[in-house]
Short mmCIF file of C-alpha atoms and ligand atoms in Angstrom, two decimals:
data_model
loop_
_atom_site.label_atom_id
_atom_site.label_comp_id
_atom_site.label_asym_id
_atom_site.label_seq_id
_atom_site.Cartn_x
_atom_site.Cartn_y
_atom_site.Cartn_z
CA MET K 133 22.20 20.63 -0.11
CA THR K 134 23.72 17.02 1.20
CA ASN K 135 26.46 15.36 -0.15
CA ARG K 136 25.29 11.85 1.06
CA ALA K 137 22.18 10.65 1.40
CA VAL K 138 20.87 7.54 2.28
CA ILE K 139 18.17 5.41 1.99
CA ILE K 140 16.25 2.44 4.20
CA GLY K 141 14.22 -0.07 2.14
CA ALA K 142 14.67 -0.65 -1.81
CA GLY K 143 11.10 -1.44 -2.44
CA GLN K 144 8.56 1.32 -4.03
CA GLY K 145 8.61 4.63 -2.33
CA GLY K 146 12.32 4.18 -1.91
CA PHE K 147 12.84 4.06 -5.23
CA GLN K 148 11.15 6.17 -5.86
CA ALA K 149 13.21 8.25 -3.63
CA ALA K 150 17.19 7.58 -4.96
CA MET K 151 15.03 8.16 -8.80
CA SER K 152 13.33 11.28 -7.72
CA LEU K 153 16.61 12.69 -5.62
CA ARG K 154 18.79 12.26 -9.46
CA GLN K 155 15.99 13.71 -11.73
CA GLU K 156 15.94 16.66 -9.09
CA GLY K 157 19.49 17.10 -9.98
CA TYR K 158 20.40 15.62 -6.54
CA ALA K 159 24.65 15.86 -7.11
CA GLY K 160 26.05 13.76 -4.10
CA VAL K 161 25.98 10.35 -2.55
CA ILE K 162 23.29 8.19 -2.94
CA THR K 163 22.79 5.18 -1.04
CA LEU K 164 19.23 2.60 -1.35
CA ILE K 165 19.86 0.07 1.42
CA GLY K 166 16.59 -2.66 1.44
CA ALA K 167 16.75 -6.31 2.95
CA GLU K 168 15.32 -8.30 -0.05
CA PRO K 169 17.54 -10.11 -2.62
CA GLY K 170 17.34 -8.35 -5.60
CA LEU K 171 16.41 -5.58 -7.88
CA PRO K 172 13.67 -3.19 -6.57
CA TYR K 173 10.29 -3.74 -7.75
CA GLN K 174 6.54 -3.40 -7.57
CA ARG K 175 4.00 -5.49 -5.40
CA PRO K 176 0.61 -4.53 -6.86
CA PRO K 177 0.90 -7.34 -9.65
CA LEU K 178 2.42 -9.57 -6.79
CA SER K 179 -1.95 -9.80 -6.18
CA LYS K 180 -3.30 -9.37 -10.09
CA ALA K 181 -0.97 -10.04 -12.90
CA TYR K 182 2.20 -12.22 -11.37
CA LEU K 183 0.00 -14.73 -9.76
CA LYS K 184 -1.35 -15.72 -13.57
CA SER K 185 1.52 -15.00 -15.66
CA GLY K 186 4.22 -15.89 -12.88
CA GLU K 187 6.31 -12.88 -14.97
CA ALA K 188 8.76 -12.32 -12.55
CA ASP K 189 11.04 -9.40 -14.94
CA LYS K 190 7.78 -7.61 -15.32
CA LEU K 191 7.85 -6.81 -11.58
CA THR K 192 11.11 -4.93 -11.53
CA LEU K 193 11.20 -1.64 -11.25
CA ARG K 194 13.80 0.04 -13.46
CA PRO K 195 16.99 -2.83 -14.60
CA ALA K 196 20.74 -2.67 -12.97
CA SER K 197 21.89 -0.63 -15.31
CA PHE K 198 19.58 2.60 -14.64
CA PHE K 199 21.42 2.49 -11.06
CA GLU K 200 24.68 2.44 -12.51
CA LYS K 201 23.78 5.04 -14.67
CA ASN K 202 21.95 7.54 -12.76
CA ALA K 203 25.02 6.17 -10.00
CA VAL K 204 22.11 4.34 -7.15
CA ASP K 205 24.13 3.17 -4.56
CA LEU K 206 22.23 -0.22 -4.52
CA HIS K 207 23.09 -2.51 -1.66
CA HIS K 208 20.07 -6.00 -2.13
CA SER K 209 19.83 -8.15 0.63
CA THR K 210 21.28 -6.49 3.08
CA THR K 211 19.34 -4.90 6.67
CA VAL K 212 20.09 -1.76 8.12
CA ASP K 213 20.77 -3.24 11.95
CA ALA K 214 20.53 0.19 13.68
CA ILE K 215 20.75 4.51 13.15
CA ASP K 216 23.14 6.39 14.85
CA ARG K 217 21.72 9.59 14.73
CA LYS K 218 24.70 11.03 16.45
CA ALA K 219 26.77 9.64 14.99
CA GLN K 220 24.27 9.66 11.11
CA VAL K 221 25.66 6.44 10.41
CA VAL K 222 23.54 3.45 9.86
CA ARG K 223 24.93 0.17 10.55
CA ALA K 224 24.38 -2.80 7.80
CA GLY K 225 25.68 -6.21 7.56
CA GLY K 226 28.98 -5.02 9.26
CA ARG K 227 29.48 -1.90 7.55
CA ASP K 228 28.41 1.34 8.08
CA PHE K 229 27.23 4.15 6.30
CA ALA K 230 27.73 7.63 6.65
CA TYR K 231 24.52 10.63 5.99
CA ASP K 232 23.31 13.83 5.64
CA HIS K 233 20.30 12.87 5.01
CA LEU K 234 18.29 9.61 6.30
CA ILE K 235 15.17 8.42 4.64
CA LEU K 236 13.48 5.79 6.25
CA ALA K 237 11.53 3.93 3.62
CA THR K 238 10.35 0.49 5.97
CA GLY K 239 7.05 -0.16 4.31
CA THR K 240 5.13 -2.36 6.59
CA ARG K 241 5.42 -6.23 7.62
CA ASN K 242 1.71 -8.44 7.82
CA LEU K 243 -0.19 -8.66 10.89
CA ARG K 244 0.16 -11.94 12.09
CA PRO K 245 -2.68 -12.42 15.06
CA PRO K 246 -2.14 -14.75 17.74
CA ILE K 247 -4.58 -17.63 16.33
CA PRO K 248 -2.96 -20.93 17.40
CA GLY K 249 -2.06 -22.43 14.80
CA LEU K 250 -1.93 -20.20 12.37
CA ASP K 251 2.02 -20.72 11.45
CA ARG K 252 0.83 -22.94 8.24
CA ALA K 253 -1.52 -19.93 6.86
CA LEU K 254 0.76 -18.53 4.35
CA ASP K 255 1.33 -14.78 3.25
CA LEU K 256 1.22 -12.46 0.31
CA ARG K 257 3.49 -9.77 0.73
CA SER K 258 7.14 -9.81 -1.05
CA LEU K 259 7.84 -11.24 -4.28
CA ARG K 260 8.75 -14.59 -2.78
CA ASP K 261 5.85 -15.20 -1.06
CA ALA K 262 3.69 -15.06 -4.27
CA ALA K 263 6.12 -17.28 -5.42
CA ARG K 264 5.40 -19.72 -2.79
CA LEU K 265 1.71 -19.70 -3.64
CA ARG K 266 1.45 -19.47 -7.07
CA ALA K 267 3.44 -23.05 -7.33
CA GLU K 268 0.46 -23.80 -4.56
CA LEU K 269 -1.62 -23.12 -6.62
CA ASP K 270 -0.89 -25.33 -9.34
CA ARG K 271 -2.84 -28.06 -8.31
CA PRO K 272 -6.57 -28.31 -7.26
CA ARG K 273 -7.06 -26.77 -3.82
CA ARG K 274 -9.26 -26.27 -1.38
CA VAL K 275 -7.99 -22.09 -0.30
CA ALA K 276 -9.17 -20.11 2.33
CA VAL K 277 -8.28 -17.10 2.72
CA ILE K 278 -8.24 -14.83 6.38
CA GLY K 279 -9.22 -11.50 5.80
CA GLY K 280 -11.38 -9.53 3.43
CA GLY K 281 -9.13 -6.48 1.89
CA PHE K 282 -7.86 -5.61 -0.84
CA ILE K 283 -4.85 -8.52 -1.29
CA GLY K 284 -7.38 -10.95 0.22
CA LEU K 285 -9.68 -10.91 -2.39
CA GLU K 286 -7.15 -9.93 -5.18
CA PHE K 287 -5.55 -13.62 -4.16
CA ALA K 288 -9.45 -14.74 -3.90
CA ALA K 289 -10.50 -13.90 -7.04
CA VAL K 290 -7.32 -15.42 -9.60
CA ALA K 291 -7.44 -18.26 -7.34
CA ARG K 292 -11.88 -18.94 -8.47
CA ALA K 293 -11.31 -18.14 -12.05
CA LEU K 294 -8.59 -20.34 -12.06
CA GLY K 295 -10.76 -23.22 -10.52
CA HIS K 296 -9.99 -23.88 -7.14
CA HIS K 297 -13.01 -23.83 -4.33
CA VAL K 298 -12.25 -20.83 -2.09
CA THR K 299 -13.57 -19.30 1.07
CA VAL K 300 -12.69 -15.89 2.22
CA ALA K 301 -13.58 -15.42 5.75
CA GLU K 302 -13.65 -12.43 7.23
CA ALA K 303 -14.16 -10.76 10.73
CA ALA K 304 -15.47 -7.35 10.04
CA GLU K 305 -19.78 -7.34 8.94
CA ARG K 306 -18.96 -6.18 5.49
CA LEU K 307 -16.09 -6.40 2.92
CA MET K 308 -12.99 -3.54 3.14
CA ALA K 309 -14.87 -2.12 5.47
CA ARG K 310 -11.68 0.10 6.65
CA VAL K 311 -11.09 1.77 2.80
CA LEU K 312 -15.21 1.50 1.60
CA SER K 313 -18.40 2.64 1.72
CA PRO K 314 -21.01 -0.36 2.67
CA GLU K 315 -23.48 -0.21 -0.96
CA MET K 316 -19.63 -0.78 -2.47
CA SER K 317 -18.60 -3.13 0.08
CA ALA K 318 -22.15 -4.92 -0.81
CA ARG K 319 -21.37 -4.84 -4.72
CA PHE K 320 -18.01 -6.68 -4.10
CA LEU K 321 -19.41 -9.15 -1.85
CA ASP K 322 -22.38 -10.26 -4.71
CA MET K 323 -19.59 -10.17 -7.24
CA HIS K 324 -17.40 -12.99 -5.56
CA ARG K 325 -19.91 -14.42 -4.13
CA SER K 326 -21.49 -15.15 -8.41
CA MET K 327 -17.63 -15.96 -8.91
CA GLY K 328 -18.68 -19.00 -7.24
CA THR K 329 -16.68 -17.98 -3.67
CA VAL K 330 -17.84 -18.66 -0.09
CA VAL K 331 -17.75 -15.65 1.37
CA HIS K 332 -18.31 -15.03 5.33
CA LEU K 333 -18.91 -12.12 7.62
CA GLY K 334 -18.68 -10.83 10.76
CA GLN K 335 -16.71 -14.47 12.47
CA PRO K 336 -12.63 -14.09 12.36
CA VAL K 337 -11.05 -17.48 13.06
CA THR K 338 -10.51 -18.46 16.10
CA GLU K 339 -7.96 -21.92 15.09
CA VAL K 340 -5.49 -22.90 11.80
CA THR K 341 -7.12 -27.36 11.74
CA ALA K 342 -5.11 -29.97 10.30
CA ASP K 343 -8.54 -29.61 8.61
CA GLY K 344 -9.10 -25.78 7.28
CA ILE K 345 -10.04 -23.26 9.86
CA ALA K 346 -12.15 -23.27 12.59
CA LEU K 347 -14.42 -19.74 13.25
CA ALA K 348 -15.73 -17.98 16.45
CA ASP K 349 -19.35 -19.33 15.81
CA GLY K 350 -18.20 -22.86 14.68
CA THR K 351 -18.02 -23.24 11.80
CA CYS K 352 -15.56 -25.47 9.79
CA ILE K 353 -13.56 -24.38 6.84
CA ALA K 354 -11.27 -27.44 4.99
CA ALA K 355 -8.93 -25.69 3.38
CA ASP K 356 -5.19 -27.24 2.07
CA LEU K 357 -4.08 -23.47 0.96
CA LEU K 358 -4.50 -20.81 3.71
CA LEU K 359 -3.70 -17.80 2.72
CA LEU K 360 -2.92 -15.21 6.23
CA ALA K 361 -4.33 -11.15 4.50
CA ALA K 362 -5.64 -9.80 7.64
CA GLY K 363 -4.01 -6.39 7.14
CA VAL K 364 -0.05 -5.63 7.92
CA VAL K 365 2.54 -3.07 10.44
CA PRO K 366 4.22 -0.40 9.93
CA ASN K 367 8.45 -0.75 10.16
CA THR K 368 9.22 1.12 12.94
CA GLU K 369 11.85 -0.73 15.27
CA LEU K 370 15.19 0.87 13.65
CA ALA K 371 13.11 4.46 14.06
CA ARG K 372 11.79 3.96 17.50
CA ASP K 373 15.45 2.19 18.58
CA ALA K 374 17.24 5.40 17.41
CA GLY K 375 14.84 7.57 19.40
CA LEU K 376 12.32 8.97 16.59
CA THR K 377 8.78 9.89 17.54
CA VAL K 378 6.12 6.08 16.77
CA GLU K 379 2.69 6.21 16.60
CA ASN K 380 1.30 3.47 14.60
CA GLY K 381 4.69 4.65 12.35
CA ILE K 382 7.53 6.14 12.11
CA VAL K 383 5.68 10.40 12.79
CA VAL K 384 6.42 13.22 9.96
CA ASP K 385 5.74 16.46 9.74
CA ALA K 386 3.65 18.00 7.32
CA MET K 387 7.09 18.77 5.25
CA LEU K 388 7.34 14.92 5.86
CA SER K 389 10.27 14.97 8.07
CA THR K 390 10.53 13.22 11.31
CA SER K 391 11.62 14.45 14.51
CA ASP K 392 15.33 14.45 14.00
CA PRO K 393 15.48 17.19 11.04
CA ALA K 394 18.50 14.73 9.59
CA ILE K 395 15.71 12.53 9.05
CA SER K 396 12.88 11.56 6.72
CA ALA K 397 10.48 9.12 6.63
CA LEU K 398 7.45 8.27 3.44
CA GLY K 399 5.37 5.01 2.11
CA ASP K 400 4.07 2.20 4.30
CA CYS K 401 5.64 2.84 7.14
CA ALA K 402 4.83 7.22 7.68
CA VAL K 403 2.10 8.86 9.97
CA PHE K 404 1.73 11.88 8.01
CA PRO K 405 -0.44 15.01 8.35
CA ASP K 406 -3.47 14.41 7.00
CA PRO K 407 -3.66 17.86 4.13
CA ARG K 408 -7.45 17.90 4.54
CA THR K 409 -8.42 17.48 8.34
CA GLY K 410 -4.81 18.04 9.88
CA GLN K 411 -5.25 13.92 11.55
CA PRO K 412 -2.59 11.69 11.42
CA VAL K 413 -3.26 8.85 8.63
CA ARG K 414 -0.61 6.39 7.61
CA LEU K 415 -1.36 4.98 3.90
CA GLU K 416 -0.46 1.36 2.80
CA SER K 417 -0.97 3.07 -1.49
CA VAL K 418 2.29 2.95 -4.61
CA GLN K 419 0.64 6.73 -5.15
CA ALA K 420 1.67 7.90 -1.54
CA ALA K 421 5.08 6.07 -1.49
CA THR K 422 5.54 7.70 -4.87
CA ASP K 423 4.59 10.92 -4.15
CA HIS K 424 5.63 11.25 -0.18
CA ALA K 425 9.62 10.61 -2.57
CA ARG K 426 8.58 13.62 -4.86
CA ALA K 427 8.13 16.32 -2.60
CA ILE K 428 11.51 14.89 -0.04
CA ALA K 429 13.76 14.83 -2.80
CA ARG K 430 11.99 18.78 -3.97
CA ARG K 431 12.86 19.59 -0.74
CA LEU K 432 16.52 17.85 -0.23
CA VAL K 433 17.19 19.35 -3.61
CA HIS K 434 15.63 22.56 -3.92
CA GLY K 435 14.53 23.81 -0.19
CA ALA K 436 11.30 23.68 -1.37
CA ARG K 437 9.08 23.62 2.14
CA ASP K 438 5.61 23.60 0.91
CA ALA K 439 3.07 20.94 2.65
CA TYR K 440 2.68 17.87 1.28
CA ALA K 441 -0.52 18.15 -0.25
CA ALA K 442 -0.85 15.91 -3.22
CA VAL K 443 -4.73 14.02 -3.44
CA PRO K 444 -4.89 10.75 -2.05
CA TRP K 445 -5.98 7.85 -4.32
CA PHE K 446 -5.93 3.64 -4.45
CA TRP K 447 -7.46 0.92 -7.25
CA SER K 448 -7.98 -2.54 -6.78
CA ASP K 449 -8.87 -5.07 -9.56
CA GLN K 450 -11.06 -8.13 -8.76
CA SER K 451 -11.81 -11.11 -11.09
CA ASP K 452 -12.67 -8.54 -14.32
CA TRP K 453 -13.29 -4.89 -12.15
CA LYS K 454 -10.66 -2.21 -10.91
CA LEU K 455 -11.71 -0.23 -7.91
CA GLN K 456 -10.89 3.59 -7.72
CA ILE K 457 -10.79 5.60 -5.00
CA ALA K 458 -10.40 9.33 -5.09
CA GLY K 459 -9.43 10.56 -1.80
CA LEU K 460 -10.03 9.63 1.52
CA ALA K 461 -12.86 9.18 3.48
CA GLY K 462 -13.18 8.31 7.37
CA PRO K 463 -15.24 4.83 8.38
CA GLY K 464 -18.43 7.13 9.41
CA ASP K 465 -18.67 9.26 5.96
CA SER K 466 -21.83 9.02 4.11
CA ALA K 467 -22.47 7.71 0.93
CA HIS K 468 -24.30 8.85 -2.44
CA GLN K 469 -24.78 6.60 -5.57
CA ASP K 470 -25.39 8.33 -8.49
CA GLU K 471 -27.25 6.67 -11.45
CA ASN K 472 -23.80 5.73 -12.79
CA GLY K 473 -22.52 3.47 -10.25
CA ALA K 474 -20.01 5.55 -8.94
CA VAL K 475 -20.53 6.34 -4.50
CA TRP K 476 -19.91 10.05 -3.48
CA ARG K 477 -18.49 10.34 0.13
CA PHE K 478 -18.99 13.44 2.72
CA ASP K 479 -17.88 14.03 5.41
CA GLY K 480 -21.02 15.84 6.68
CA GLU K 481 -21.06 18.53 3.78
CA VAL K 482 -17.74 18.15 2.34
CA LEU K 483 -16.05 15.90 -0.27
CA THR K 484 -14.17 13.41 1.10
CA ALA K 485 -13.97 10.44 -2.06
CA VAL K 486 -15.31 8.95 -4.81
CA GLU K 487 -15.52 5.33 -4.73
CA THR K 488 -15.90 4.27 -8.62
CA ILE K 489 -15.88 0.47 -10.40
CA ASN K 490 -14.45 0.14 -14.18
CA ASP K 491 -14.76 3.98 -14.35
CA ALA K 492 -12.09 4.89 -14.79
CA LYS K 493 -13.00 9.03 -16.68
CA THR K 494 -15.41 9.59 -13.19
CA HIS K 495 -12.03 8.94 -11.29
CA MET K 496 -9.71 11.55 -13.35
CA LYS K 497 -11.83 14.17 -12.81
CA VAL K 498 -12.96 13.77 -9.42
CA ARG K 499 -8.97 13.38 -9.04
CA ARG K 500 -8.79 16.70 -10.78
CA LEU K 501 -11.69 18.52 -9.19
CA MET K 502 -9.77 17.61 -5.82
CA ALA K 503 -5.82 19.10 -7.02
CA GLN K 504 -7.49 22.11 -8.46
CA SER K 505 -9.35 22.89 -4.93
CA GLU K 506 -5.67 22.96 -3.07
CA GLY K 507 -7.10 22.28 -0.37
CA GLN K 508 -10.19 24.14 0.03
CA PRO K 509 -12.97 22.00 0.53
CA ILE K 510 -15.45 21.01 -2.12
CA LEU K 511 -19.22 20.69 -0.91
CA ARG K 512 -21.69 18.71 -2.18
CA SER K 513 -23.48 21.92 -3.21
CA SER K 514 -21.18 23.65 -5.11
CA LEU K 515 -20.35 20.19 -6.21
CA ALA K 516 -23.19 20.19 -9.46
CA ALA K 517 -21.59 23.62 -10.79
CA GLU K 518 -17.88 22.14 -10.81
CA ALA K 519 -17.66 18.34 -11.69
CA GLY K 520 -20.53 19.33 -14.44
CA ASP K 521 -22.26 16.17 -14.79
CA LEU K 522 -20.39 14.22 -12.49
CA ILE K 523 -23.19 13.90 -9.54
CA ALA K 524 -25.77 12.88 -10.71
C1 FAD J 171 -0.22 -8.47 -2.91
C2 FAD J 171 0.46 -6.51 -2.54
C3 FAD J 171 -0.53 -5.73 -2.71
C4 FAD J 171 -0.16 -4.65 -3.85
N1 FAD J 171 -1.80 -3.82 -4.34
C5 FAD J 171 -1.62 -2.31 -3.72
C6 FAD J 171 -2.26 -1.64 -5.65
O1 FAD J 171 -2.87 -1.96 -5.91
N2 FAD J 171 -1.89 -0.46 -5.52
C7 FAD J 171 -1.74 0.70 -4.17
O2 FAD J 171 -1.70 1.31 -4.56
N3 FAD J 171 -0.84 -0.24 -3.92
C8 FAD J 171 -0.48 -1.74 -3.89
N4 FAD J 171 0.13 -2.78 -2.69
C9 FAD J 171 0.49 -0.99 -1.44
C10 FAD J 171 1.86 -1.51 -2.38
O3 FAD J 171 2.52 -2.27 -2.26
C11 FAD J 171 2.70 0.43 -1.40
O4 FAD J 171 1.54 0.81 -0.51
C12 FAD J 171 3.90 -0.24 -1.54
O5 FAD J 171 4.29 -1.10 -1.89
C13 FAD J 171 5.23 1.52 -0.36
O6 FAD J 171 5.89 1.68 -0.52
P1 FAD J 171 6.97 1.12 0.73
O7 FAD J 171 8.47 1.84 -0.34
O8 FAD J 171 6.39 1.90 1.78
O9 FAD J 171 7.12 0.01 1.62
P2 FAD J 171 7.18 -1.14 0.84
O10 FAD J 171 7.67 -1.33 -1.12
O11 FAD J 171 7.01 -2.25 1.52
O12 FAD J 171 9.16 -1.67 0.62
C14 FAD J 171 9.61 -1.54 1.59
C15 FAD J 171 11.02 -1.92 1.60
O13 FAD J 171 11.50 -1.39 3.38
C16 FAD J 171 12.25 -3.23 3.11
N5 FAD J 171 12.89 -3.07 4.53
C17 FAD J 171 12.37 -3.10 6.31
N6 FAD J 171 13.10 -3.04 6.68
C18 FAD J 171 14.47 -2.80 6.59
C19 FAD J 171 15.44 -2.44 6.99
N7 FAD J 171 15.45 -2.31 8.14
N8 FAD J 171 16.66 -3.00 6.37
C20 FAD J 171 16.37 -2.58 4.76
N9 FAD J 171 14.89 -3.06 4.49
C21 FAD J 171 14.13 -3.08 5.11
C22 FAD J 171 11.76 -4.35 3.08
O14 FAD J 171 11.83 -5.40 2.89
C23 FAD J 171 10.63 -3.44 1.91
O15 FAD J 171 11.42 -4.08 1.01
C24 FAD J 171 0.25 -3.24 -2.76
C25 FAD J 171 0.46 -4.62 -1.36
C26 FAD J 171 0.81 -6.07 -1.24
C27 FAD J 171 1.93 -6.61 -0.80
#
């Protein structure tokens, strides 16, 4: 066991790493360093409940007393500038923090494509971003959302429910195309349009003008509030400058260790081998960040050497629809919609994911089934027997 654990990034995964280390019995010094001000908080409500309620207190993951009681040395508003791997030290704001083990939990930042005028568009990543957007929604607005992924659509649903005029512009041919089956994309498109949101598909934004946005086909959309929600880039610069392997994320092995055994990486910034396919994957989800953190803590405290194998799952709340995804489908996976509306995804004969709307029971059953399979493929042919009445 190491004596000094330093965690860079005090978001969902960094916080969980500190908490799990203590829960597993880590007796050394834990230092948690985060660039953002204040206590670690959860991001998912920023595009959901918080936009309506404005209750920032409810976002905090634990009160200040938790950090004192558990002897977690939290340095907020502190950006780490460099990692010296030879000296096993991180440098932040003129101070040095020595480590025996370092955990990188630096997350992502918003992707800002090179579109003229884009600096007028707001982001939705941090509590500060969300507070600004909330204030903007206090008066009638013509809202344009650039990007029809989870965050853009969640924001669009809230803005529309508050009575604003809302347009979504998505460059791909369908909504949430990166993560969802065409069947589910179509259902969400209908739902958003039935709320009165205007949705443009297959048309990249080419310019942000004083009056709104212009699309590739020449369409001009009048807007006085613009949200950019066109994806993220992982924060990998620290790792790259320290000589760690970086490819669309900080590369880790099946035990979430980087190319330096004294450094682990987790959450949104980490590329790890997908337990099912072995292919490198980077997930942007609370599940991945927290399960990675728990696995790293078990390794550091107990020396656990088992490969990371947690079942991935995701959710998104849009209007009164809760989308849940158990598993991880590839873009080419087939889709079979059952009579209850769940969409089952297959890679050939192997079940990869199940998408549901407002059906927590099926979602949980599938997650259990996937966990029980312990990495063995769940075949379409065996599904009726294994999943009982799940698939129609
Ligand atoms: C609006 C919104 C809605 C979301 N909704 C959902 C949802 O419904 N479901 C879901 O599963 N996921 C959702 N997510 C994604 C989820 O929040 C992330 O997957 C999760 O926060 C990842 O945790 P993380 O610890 O990897 O990164 P983060 O929580 O992003 O934390 C990274 C932290 O590292 C800090 N940092 C970076 N570089 C440095 C440095 N050099 N020095 C110090 N600190 C640094 C950053 O400031 C940041 O605070 C949402 C995200 C957003 C923005």
